[in-house]
Coordinates of C-alpha atoms and ligand atoms in Angstrom, one line a residue:
X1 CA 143.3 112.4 114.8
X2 CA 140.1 111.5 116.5
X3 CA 138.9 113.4 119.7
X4 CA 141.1 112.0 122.4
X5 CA 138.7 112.4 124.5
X6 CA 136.2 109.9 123.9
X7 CA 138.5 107.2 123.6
X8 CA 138.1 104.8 126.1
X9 CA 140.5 104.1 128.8
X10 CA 141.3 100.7 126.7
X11 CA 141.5 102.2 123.5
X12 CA 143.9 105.2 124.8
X13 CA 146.1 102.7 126.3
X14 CA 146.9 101.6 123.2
X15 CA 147.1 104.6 120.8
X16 CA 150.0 105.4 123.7
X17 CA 151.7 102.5 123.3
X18 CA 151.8 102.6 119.9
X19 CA 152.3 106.0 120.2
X20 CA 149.8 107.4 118.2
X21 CA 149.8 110.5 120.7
X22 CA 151.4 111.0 123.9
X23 CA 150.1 111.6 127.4
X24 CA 150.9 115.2 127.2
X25 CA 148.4 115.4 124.6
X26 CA 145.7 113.9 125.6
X27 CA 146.2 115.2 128.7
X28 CA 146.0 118.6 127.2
X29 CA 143.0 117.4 125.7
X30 CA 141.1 116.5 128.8
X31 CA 142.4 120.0 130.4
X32 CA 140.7 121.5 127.1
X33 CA 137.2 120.0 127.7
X34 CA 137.5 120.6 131.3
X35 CA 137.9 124.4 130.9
X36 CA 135.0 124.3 128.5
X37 CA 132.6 122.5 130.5
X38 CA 133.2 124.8 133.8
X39 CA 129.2 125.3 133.7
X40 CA 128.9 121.6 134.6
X41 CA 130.7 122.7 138.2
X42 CA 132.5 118.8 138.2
X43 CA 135.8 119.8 138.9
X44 CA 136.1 121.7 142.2
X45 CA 140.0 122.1 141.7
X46 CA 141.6 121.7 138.3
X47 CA 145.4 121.1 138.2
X48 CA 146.7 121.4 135.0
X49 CA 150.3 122.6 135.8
X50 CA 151.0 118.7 137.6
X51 CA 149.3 117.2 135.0
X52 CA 151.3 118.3 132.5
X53 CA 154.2 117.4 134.4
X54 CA 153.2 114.1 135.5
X55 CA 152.3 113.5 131.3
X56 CA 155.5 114.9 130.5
X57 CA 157.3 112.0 132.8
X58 CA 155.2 109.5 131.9
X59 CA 155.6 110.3 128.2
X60 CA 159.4 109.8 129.3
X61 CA 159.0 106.6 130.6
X62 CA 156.8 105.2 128.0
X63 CA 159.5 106.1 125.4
X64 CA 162.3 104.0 127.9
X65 CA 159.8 101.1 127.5
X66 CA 159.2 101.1 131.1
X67 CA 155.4 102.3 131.9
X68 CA 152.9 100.5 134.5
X69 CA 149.4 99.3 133.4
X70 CA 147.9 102.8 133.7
X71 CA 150.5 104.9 131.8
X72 CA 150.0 108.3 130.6
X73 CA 145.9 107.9 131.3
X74 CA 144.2 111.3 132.7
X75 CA 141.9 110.9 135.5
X76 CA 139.9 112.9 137.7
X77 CA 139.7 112.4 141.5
X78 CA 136.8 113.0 143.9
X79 CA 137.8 115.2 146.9
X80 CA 137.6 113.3 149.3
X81 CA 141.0 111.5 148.7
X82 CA 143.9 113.2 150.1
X83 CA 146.5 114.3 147.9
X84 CA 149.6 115.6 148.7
X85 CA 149.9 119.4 148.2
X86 CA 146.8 119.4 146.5
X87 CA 143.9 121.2 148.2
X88 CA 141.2 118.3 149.8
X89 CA 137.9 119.5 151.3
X90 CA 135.7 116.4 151.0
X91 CA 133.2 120.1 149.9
X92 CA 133.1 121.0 153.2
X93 CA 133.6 124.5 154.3
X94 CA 134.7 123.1 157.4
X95 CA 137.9 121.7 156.0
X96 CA 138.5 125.6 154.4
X97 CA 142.0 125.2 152.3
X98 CA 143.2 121.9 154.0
X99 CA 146.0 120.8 151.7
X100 CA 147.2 117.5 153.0
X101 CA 150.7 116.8 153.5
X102 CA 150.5 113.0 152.5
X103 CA 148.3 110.9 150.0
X104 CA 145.9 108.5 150.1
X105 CA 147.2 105.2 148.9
X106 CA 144.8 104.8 146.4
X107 CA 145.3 107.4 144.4
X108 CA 149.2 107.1 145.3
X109 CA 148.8 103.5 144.0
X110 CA 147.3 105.6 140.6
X111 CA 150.5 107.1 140.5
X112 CA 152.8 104.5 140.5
X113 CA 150.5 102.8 137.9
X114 CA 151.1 106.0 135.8
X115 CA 147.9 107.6 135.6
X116 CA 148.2 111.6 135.6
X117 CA 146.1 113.7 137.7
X118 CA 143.5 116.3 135.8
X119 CA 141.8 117.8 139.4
X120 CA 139.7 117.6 142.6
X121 CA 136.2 116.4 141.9
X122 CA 133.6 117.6 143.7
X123 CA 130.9 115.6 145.2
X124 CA 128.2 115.5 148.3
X125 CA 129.8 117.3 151.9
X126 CA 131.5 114.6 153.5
X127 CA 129.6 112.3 150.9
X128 CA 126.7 112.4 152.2
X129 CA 124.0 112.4 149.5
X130 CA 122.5 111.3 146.8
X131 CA 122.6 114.5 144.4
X132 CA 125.7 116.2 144.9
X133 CA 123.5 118.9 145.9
X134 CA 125.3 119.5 149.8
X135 CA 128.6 120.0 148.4
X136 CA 130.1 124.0 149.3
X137 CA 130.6 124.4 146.1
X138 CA 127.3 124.4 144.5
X139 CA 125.8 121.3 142.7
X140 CA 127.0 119.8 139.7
X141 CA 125.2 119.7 136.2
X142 CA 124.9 116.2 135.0
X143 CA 125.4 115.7 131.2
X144 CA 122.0 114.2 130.4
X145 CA 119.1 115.8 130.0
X146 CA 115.7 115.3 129.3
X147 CA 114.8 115.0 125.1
X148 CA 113.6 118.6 124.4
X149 CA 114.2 120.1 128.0
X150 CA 117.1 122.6 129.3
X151 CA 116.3 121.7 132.8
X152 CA 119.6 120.9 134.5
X153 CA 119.7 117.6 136.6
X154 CA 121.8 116.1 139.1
X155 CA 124.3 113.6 138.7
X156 CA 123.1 111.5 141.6
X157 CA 126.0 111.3 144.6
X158 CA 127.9 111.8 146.5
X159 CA 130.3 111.1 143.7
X160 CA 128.3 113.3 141.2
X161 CA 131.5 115.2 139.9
X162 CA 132.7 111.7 138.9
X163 CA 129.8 110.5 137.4
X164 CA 129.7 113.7 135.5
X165 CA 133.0 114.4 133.8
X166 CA 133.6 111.1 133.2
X167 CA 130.2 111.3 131.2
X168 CA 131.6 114.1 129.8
X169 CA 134.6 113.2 128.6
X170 CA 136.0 115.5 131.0
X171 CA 138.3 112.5 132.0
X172 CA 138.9 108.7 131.2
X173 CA 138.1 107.6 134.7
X174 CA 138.0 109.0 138.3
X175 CA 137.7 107.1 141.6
X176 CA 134.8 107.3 143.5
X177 CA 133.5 106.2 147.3
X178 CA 130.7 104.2 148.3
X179 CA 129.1 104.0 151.6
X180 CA 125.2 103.4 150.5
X181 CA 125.4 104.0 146.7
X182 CA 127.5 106.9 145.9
X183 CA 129.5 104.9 142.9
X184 CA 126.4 103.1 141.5
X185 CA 123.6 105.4 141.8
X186 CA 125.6 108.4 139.8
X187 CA 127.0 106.0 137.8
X188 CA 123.2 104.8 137.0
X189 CA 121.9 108.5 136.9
X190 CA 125.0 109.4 134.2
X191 CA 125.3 105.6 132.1
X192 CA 128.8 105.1 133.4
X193 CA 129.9 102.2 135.2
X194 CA 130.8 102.1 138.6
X195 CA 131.7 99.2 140.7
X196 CA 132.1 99.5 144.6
X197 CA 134.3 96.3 145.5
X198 CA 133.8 94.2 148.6
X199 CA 134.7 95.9 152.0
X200 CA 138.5 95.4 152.5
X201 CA 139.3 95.3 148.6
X202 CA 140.5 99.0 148.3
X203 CA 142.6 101.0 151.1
X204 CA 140.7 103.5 153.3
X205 CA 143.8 105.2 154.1
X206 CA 143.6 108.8 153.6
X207 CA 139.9 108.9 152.7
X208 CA 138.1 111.4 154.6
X209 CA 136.0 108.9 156.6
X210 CA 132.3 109.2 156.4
X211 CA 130.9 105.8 158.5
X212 CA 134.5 103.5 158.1
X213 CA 132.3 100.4 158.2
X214 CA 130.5 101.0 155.5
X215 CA 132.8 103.1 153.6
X216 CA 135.2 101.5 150.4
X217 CA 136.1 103.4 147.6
X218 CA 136.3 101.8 143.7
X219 CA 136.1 103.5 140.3
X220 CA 133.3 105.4 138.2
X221 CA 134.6 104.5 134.1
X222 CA 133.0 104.7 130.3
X223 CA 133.2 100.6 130.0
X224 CA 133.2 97.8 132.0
X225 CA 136.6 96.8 130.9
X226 CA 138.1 100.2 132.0
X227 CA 136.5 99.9 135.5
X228 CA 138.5 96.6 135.8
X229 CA 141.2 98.2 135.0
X230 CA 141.3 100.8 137.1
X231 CA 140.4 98.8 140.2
X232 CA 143.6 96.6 139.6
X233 CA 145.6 99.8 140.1
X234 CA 143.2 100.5 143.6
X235 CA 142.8 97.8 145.2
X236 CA 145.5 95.8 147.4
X237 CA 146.7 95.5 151.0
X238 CA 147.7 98.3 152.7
X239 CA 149.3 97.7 156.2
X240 CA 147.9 101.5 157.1
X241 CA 144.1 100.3 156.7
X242 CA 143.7 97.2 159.4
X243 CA 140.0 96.2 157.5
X244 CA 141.8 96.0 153.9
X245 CA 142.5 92.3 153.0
X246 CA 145.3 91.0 152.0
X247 CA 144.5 88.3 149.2
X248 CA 146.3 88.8 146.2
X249 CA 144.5 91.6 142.9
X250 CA 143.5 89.4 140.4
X251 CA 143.9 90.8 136.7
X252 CA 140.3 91.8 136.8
X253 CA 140.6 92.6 133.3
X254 CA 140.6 89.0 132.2
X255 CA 137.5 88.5 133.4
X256 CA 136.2 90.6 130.8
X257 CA 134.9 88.5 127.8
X258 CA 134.9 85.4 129.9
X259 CA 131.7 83.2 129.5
X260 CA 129.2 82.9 131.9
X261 CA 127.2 80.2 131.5
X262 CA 125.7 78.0 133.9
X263 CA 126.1 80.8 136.4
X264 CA 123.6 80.8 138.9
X265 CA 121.9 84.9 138.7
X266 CA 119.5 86.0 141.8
X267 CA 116.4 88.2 141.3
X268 CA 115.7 88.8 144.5
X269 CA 111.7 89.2 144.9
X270 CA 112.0 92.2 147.4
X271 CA 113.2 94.6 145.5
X272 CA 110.2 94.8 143.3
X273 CA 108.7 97.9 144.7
X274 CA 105.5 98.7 145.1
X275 CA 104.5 101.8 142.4
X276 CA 107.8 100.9 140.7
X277 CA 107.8 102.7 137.5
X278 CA 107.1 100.3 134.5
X279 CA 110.4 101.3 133.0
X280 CA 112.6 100.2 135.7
X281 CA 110.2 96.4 135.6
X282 CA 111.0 96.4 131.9
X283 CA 114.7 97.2 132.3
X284 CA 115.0 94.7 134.7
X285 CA 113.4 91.9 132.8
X286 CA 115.8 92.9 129.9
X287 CA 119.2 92.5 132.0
X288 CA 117.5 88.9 133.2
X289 CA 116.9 88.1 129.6
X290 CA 120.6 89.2 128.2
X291 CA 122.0 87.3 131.1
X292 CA 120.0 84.4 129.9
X293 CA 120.8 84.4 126.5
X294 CA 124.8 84.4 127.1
X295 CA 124.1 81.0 129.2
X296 CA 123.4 82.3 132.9
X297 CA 120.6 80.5 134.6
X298 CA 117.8 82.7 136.4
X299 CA 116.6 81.7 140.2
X300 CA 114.0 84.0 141.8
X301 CA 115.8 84.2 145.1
X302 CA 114.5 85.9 148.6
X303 CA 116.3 88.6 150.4
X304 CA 113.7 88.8 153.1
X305 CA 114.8 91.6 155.4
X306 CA 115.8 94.0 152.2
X307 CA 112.9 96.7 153.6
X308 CA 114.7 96.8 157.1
X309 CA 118.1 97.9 155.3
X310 CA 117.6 101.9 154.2
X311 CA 115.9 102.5 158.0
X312 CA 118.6 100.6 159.6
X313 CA 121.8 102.1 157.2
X314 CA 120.0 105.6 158.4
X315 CA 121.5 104.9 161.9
X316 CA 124.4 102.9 161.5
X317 CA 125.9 105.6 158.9
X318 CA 125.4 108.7 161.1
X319 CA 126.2 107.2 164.2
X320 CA 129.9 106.4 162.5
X321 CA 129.6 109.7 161.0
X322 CA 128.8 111.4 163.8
X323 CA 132.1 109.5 165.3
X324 CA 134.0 110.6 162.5
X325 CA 133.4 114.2 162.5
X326 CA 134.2 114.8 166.0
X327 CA 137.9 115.7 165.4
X328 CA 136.7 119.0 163.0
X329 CA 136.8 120.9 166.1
X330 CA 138.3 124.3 164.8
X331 CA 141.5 123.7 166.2
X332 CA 142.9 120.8 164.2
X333 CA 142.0 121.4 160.5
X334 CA 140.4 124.2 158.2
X335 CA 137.9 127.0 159.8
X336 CA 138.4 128.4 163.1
X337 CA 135.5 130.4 164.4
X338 CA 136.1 133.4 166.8
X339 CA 135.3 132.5 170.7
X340 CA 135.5 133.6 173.5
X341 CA 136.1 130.1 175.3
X342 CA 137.3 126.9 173.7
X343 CA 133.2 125.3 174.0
X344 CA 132.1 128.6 171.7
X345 CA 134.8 127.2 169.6
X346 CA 133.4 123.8 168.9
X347 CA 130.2 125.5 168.8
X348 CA 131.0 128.3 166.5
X349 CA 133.3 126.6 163.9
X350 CA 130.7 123.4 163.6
X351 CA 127.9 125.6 163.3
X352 CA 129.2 127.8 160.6
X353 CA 131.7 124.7 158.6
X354 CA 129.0 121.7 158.9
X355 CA 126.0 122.5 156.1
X356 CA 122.6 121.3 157.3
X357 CA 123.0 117.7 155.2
X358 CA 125.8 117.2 157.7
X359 CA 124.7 118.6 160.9
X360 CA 121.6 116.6 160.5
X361 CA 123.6 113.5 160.3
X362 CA 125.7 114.6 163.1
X363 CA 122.7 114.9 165.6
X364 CA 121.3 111.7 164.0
X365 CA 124.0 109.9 165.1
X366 CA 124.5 111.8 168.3
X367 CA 121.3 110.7 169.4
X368 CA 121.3 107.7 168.4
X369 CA 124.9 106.9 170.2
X370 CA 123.0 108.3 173.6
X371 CA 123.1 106.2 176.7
X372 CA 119.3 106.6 176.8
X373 CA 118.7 105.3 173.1
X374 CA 121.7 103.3 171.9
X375 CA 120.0 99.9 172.4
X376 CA 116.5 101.2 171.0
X377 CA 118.1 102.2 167.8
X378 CA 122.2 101.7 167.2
X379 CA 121.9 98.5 168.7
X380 CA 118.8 97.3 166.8
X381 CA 120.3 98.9 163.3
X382 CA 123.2 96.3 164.3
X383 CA 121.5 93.1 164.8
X384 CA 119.0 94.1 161.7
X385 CA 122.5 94.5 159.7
X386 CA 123.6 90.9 160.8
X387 CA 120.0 89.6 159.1
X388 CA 120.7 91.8 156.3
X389 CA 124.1 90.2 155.4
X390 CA 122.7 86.6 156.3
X391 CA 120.3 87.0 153.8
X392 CA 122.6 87.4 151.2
X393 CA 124.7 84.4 152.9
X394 CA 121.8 82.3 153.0
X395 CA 121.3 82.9 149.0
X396 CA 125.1 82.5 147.8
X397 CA 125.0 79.6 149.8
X398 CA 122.8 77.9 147.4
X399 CA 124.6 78.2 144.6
X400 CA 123.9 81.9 143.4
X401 CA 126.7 83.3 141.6
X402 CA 125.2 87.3 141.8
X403 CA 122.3 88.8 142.0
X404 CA 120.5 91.0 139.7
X405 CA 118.8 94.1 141.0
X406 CA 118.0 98.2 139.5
X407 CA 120.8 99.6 140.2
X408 CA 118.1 103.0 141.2
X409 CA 114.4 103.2 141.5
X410 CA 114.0 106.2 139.2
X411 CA 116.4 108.2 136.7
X412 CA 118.4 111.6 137.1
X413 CA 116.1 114.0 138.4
X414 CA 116.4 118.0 138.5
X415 CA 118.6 120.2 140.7
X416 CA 116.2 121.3 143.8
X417 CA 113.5 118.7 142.7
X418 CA 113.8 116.6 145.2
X419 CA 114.6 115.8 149.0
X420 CA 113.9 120.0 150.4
X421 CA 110.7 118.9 152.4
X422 CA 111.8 115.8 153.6
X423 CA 114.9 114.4 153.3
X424 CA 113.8 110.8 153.3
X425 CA 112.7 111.6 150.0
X426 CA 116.2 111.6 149.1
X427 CA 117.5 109.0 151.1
X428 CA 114.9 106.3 149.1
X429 CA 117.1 106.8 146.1
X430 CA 119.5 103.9 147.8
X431 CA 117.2 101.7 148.2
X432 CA 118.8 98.9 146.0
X433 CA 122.4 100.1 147.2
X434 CA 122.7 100.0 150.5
X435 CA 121.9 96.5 151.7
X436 CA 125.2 95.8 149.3
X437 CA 127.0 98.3 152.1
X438 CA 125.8 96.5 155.0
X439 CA 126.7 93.1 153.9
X440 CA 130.1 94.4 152.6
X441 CA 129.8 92.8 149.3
X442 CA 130.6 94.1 146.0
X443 CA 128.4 95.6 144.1
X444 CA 128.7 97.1 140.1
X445 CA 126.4 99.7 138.2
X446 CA 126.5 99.2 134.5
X447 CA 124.2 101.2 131.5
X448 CA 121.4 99.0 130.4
X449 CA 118.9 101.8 128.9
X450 CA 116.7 104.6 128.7
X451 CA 113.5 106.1 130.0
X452 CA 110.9 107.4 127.8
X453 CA 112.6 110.8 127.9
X454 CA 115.8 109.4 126.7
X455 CA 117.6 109.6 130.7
X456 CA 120.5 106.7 131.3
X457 CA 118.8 103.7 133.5
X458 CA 121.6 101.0 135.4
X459 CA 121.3 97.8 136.2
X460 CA 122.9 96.7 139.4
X461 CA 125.0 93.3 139.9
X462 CA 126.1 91.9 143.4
X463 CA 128.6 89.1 143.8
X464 CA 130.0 86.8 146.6
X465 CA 132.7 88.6 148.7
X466 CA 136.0 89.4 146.7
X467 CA 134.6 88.0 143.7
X468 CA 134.3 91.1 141.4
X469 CA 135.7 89.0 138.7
X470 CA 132.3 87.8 138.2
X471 CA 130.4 90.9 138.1
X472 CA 132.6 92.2 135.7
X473 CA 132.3 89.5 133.6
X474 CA 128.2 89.9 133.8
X475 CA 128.3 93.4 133.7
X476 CA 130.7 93.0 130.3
X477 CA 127.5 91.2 129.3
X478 CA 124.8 93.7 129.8
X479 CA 127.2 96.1 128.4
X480 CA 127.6 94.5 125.4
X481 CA 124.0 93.8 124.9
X482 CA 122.4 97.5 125.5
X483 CA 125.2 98.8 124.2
X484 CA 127.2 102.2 125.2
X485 CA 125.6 105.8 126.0
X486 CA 126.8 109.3 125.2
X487 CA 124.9 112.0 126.0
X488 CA 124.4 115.0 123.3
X489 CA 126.7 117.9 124.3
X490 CA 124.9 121.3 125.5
X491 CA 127.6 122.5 127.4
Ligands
LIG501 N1 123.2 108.6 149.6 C1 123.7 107.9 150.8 C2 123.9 108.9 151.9 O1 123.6 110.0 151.8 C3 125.0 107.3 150.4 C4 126.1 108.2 150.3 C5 127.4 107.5 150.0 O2 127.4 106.3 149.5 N2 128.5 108.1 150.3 O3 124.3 108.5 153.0

């Protein structure tokens, strides 16, 4: 038999139903590589006692004839979806051994789809960052390296224990959350694909919140086709979440294959940086060409208030965060500090829970919320958002199907290499991501190539609201034409 685990999600789905193996097997072989690829630090929380239990009843089913579109496939999720009885921490030491009581719908939605659960991946505290490097549990190790160098490097983030065992082979899929990049820039940073659907497409319910406005969770997958077909399990009206939508899930998987010619594709002028690296030009002229070749027509389009977007997502997402994290107080979840009165108790148990990532946010947003400055800068970010999504309005609105951007300006980089002067340093690795947040649109990260020292490089695509049918059907495009990338196993 051939390694179960780098089938793709696709290709599994069928050796089950024609039962080649069953679940429990290639569940067991998932649980196999995990425990060998502990060094990589991905999982935070391995179950493999449910997911040999939710294999063996899906096995069941799938003998009565009677399994859903997911059956049987192993997946990994990042920790910052609840999950019932199962230990959720969103990597903060603040939330200590929280182990919800309910689950979030998404991943209940995985359930009922038949997917089995492999663990708890681990990813940025509270998802904020862009390396998986602020997580309490240490950073995570991303399968790529340099040709001819042992230097480990990150993943990218927040969702870098995504990104990573599912480069691994750790699992077929895992889901991921986006509030500036986190599923496109790992996914970029480890040649997975990752697509963050419109705002409203996927429940919130029972994701730790981060900034809610910005925040919507989607999948990180070895193919384009798989991403589709996890998102049709994830995405839906949910009743609990009042900004989810409720328009029907199309079969995104159909889109997959579908022509696209005569589409209209954006390359938006701005994002050609100034001291870009030649690599990231080249990639991008690549995508345009492929895109070209399968029939799409190219329109250089203008997104003219693209440099306003990282500055103004840098006070829009704390102020929400700092919002968010107000109820970790000490008394309703995880740590509790010792104090002497119940101010020391805020006090202490923020101070010691909260890493500096966080805290920093927290005051961002604090101070930026402040009677004194909330029209100088929360205000401001708003109206500057507005612009930001008009721009995008002003461009589908003459005709463009989706626009073609990097999905990163620069590839994986080391662990401690970057961001520990100044943290901006990090923050400019989501500079093609999060004008997609602030405008709510979809956005999807797919492999397109390599740098000169053999590192994964993604190309980003961004469609109309609810239209991800059209960016997988691009994306199945560049996919096809750079072809797939597996890194060389070390671990
Ligand atoms: N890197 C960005 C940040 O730190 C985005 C993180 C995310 O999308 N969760 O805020």
């Amino acid at each position: 038999m051939t390694d179960l685990t780098s089938l793709t999600l696709a290709e599994a789905r069928k050796g089950l139903a024609d039962k080649t193996f069953t679940s429990l097997e290639l569940t067991d072989a998932h649980l196999s590589a995990i425990e060998a690829a502990r060094v990589l630090n991905a999982f935070v929380m391995e179950t493999p006692e449910q997911a040999r239990d939710m294999a063996k009843a899906v096995d069941e089913k799938i003998a009565k004839g009677d399994a859903g579109p997911l059956a049987g496939i192993p997946l990994g999720i990042k920790d910052l979806f609840a999950t019932k009885g199962v230990r959720t921490t969103a990597c903060s030491k603040i939330l200590g051994n929280f182990v919800p009581t309910y689950e979030s719908t998404i991943t209940s939605q995985l359930w009922r789809d038949g997917a089995v659960m492999l663990g708890k991946l681990n990813n940025d505290e509270f998802a904020m960052g862009s390396a998986n490097e602020t997580s309490c549990f240490g950073p995570v190790g991303n399968p790529w390296r340099r040709e001819g160098s042992n230097t480990t490097l990150v993943p990218g983030g927040s969702s870098g224990g995504s990104a990573s065992a599912v480069a691994a082979l750790l699992c077929m899929g895992a889901t991921a959350t986006d509030t500036g990049g986190s599923i496109r820039q790992p996914a970029a940073f480890t040649a997975t694909v990752g697509i963050k659907p419109t705002y409203g497409r996927c429940s919130r319910w029972g994701i730790v919140a981060f900034a809610s406005s910005l925040d919507q969770a989607g999948p990180i997958a070895r193919s384009v086709r798989d991403a589709a077909m996890l998102l049709r399990s994830m995405a839906g009206h949910d009743p609990k979440d009042t900004t989810s939508v409720d328009i029907a899930v199309p079969d995104y998987e159909a889109a997959i294959g579908k022509s696209v010619k005569g589409m209209k594709i954006g390359i938006p002028k701005e994002y050609r940086l100034d001291g870009m690296p030649a690599e990231i030009e080249k990639l991008w002229s690549e995508g345009a060409a492929w895109l070209k070749a399968a029939g799409a027509e190219l329109v250089e389009v203008s997104l003219p208030h693209t440099k306003y977007a990282l500055p103004a997502y840098y006070i829009v997402a704390p102020a929400e965060a700092s919002s968010n994290l107000a109820r970790y107080d000490g008394v309703r979840y995880g740590l509790r500090e010792q104090a002497k009165n119940i101010t020391e108790l805020y006090e202490n148990t923020r101070a010691e829970g909260f890493g500096a990532e966080v805290r920093r946010r927290v005051m961002i947003g604090t101070y930026v919320l402040s009677a004194g400055y909330y029209d100088a800068y929360y205000l401001r970010a708003q109206k500057v958002r507005t612009l930001i999504k008009k721009d995008f309005e002003d461009c589908f609105a003459k005709g463009v199907d989706a626009i073609l951007t990097p999905a990163t300006p620069s590839a994986a980089f080391g662990i401690g290499e970057k961001g520990g002067a100044d943290p901006v340093e990090m923050y400019l690795n989501d500079i093609f991501t999060v004008t997609v947040n602030m405008a709510g649109l979809p956005g999807i990260a797919v492999p397109a190539g390599k740098d000169a020292q053999g590192l994964p490089l993604g190309l980003q695509l961004i469609g109309r609201p609810f239209e991800e049918e059209t960016l997988f059907s691009l994306g199945e495009v560049i996919e096809q034409a750079a072809g797939r990338f597996t890194p060389a196993r070390w671990w």
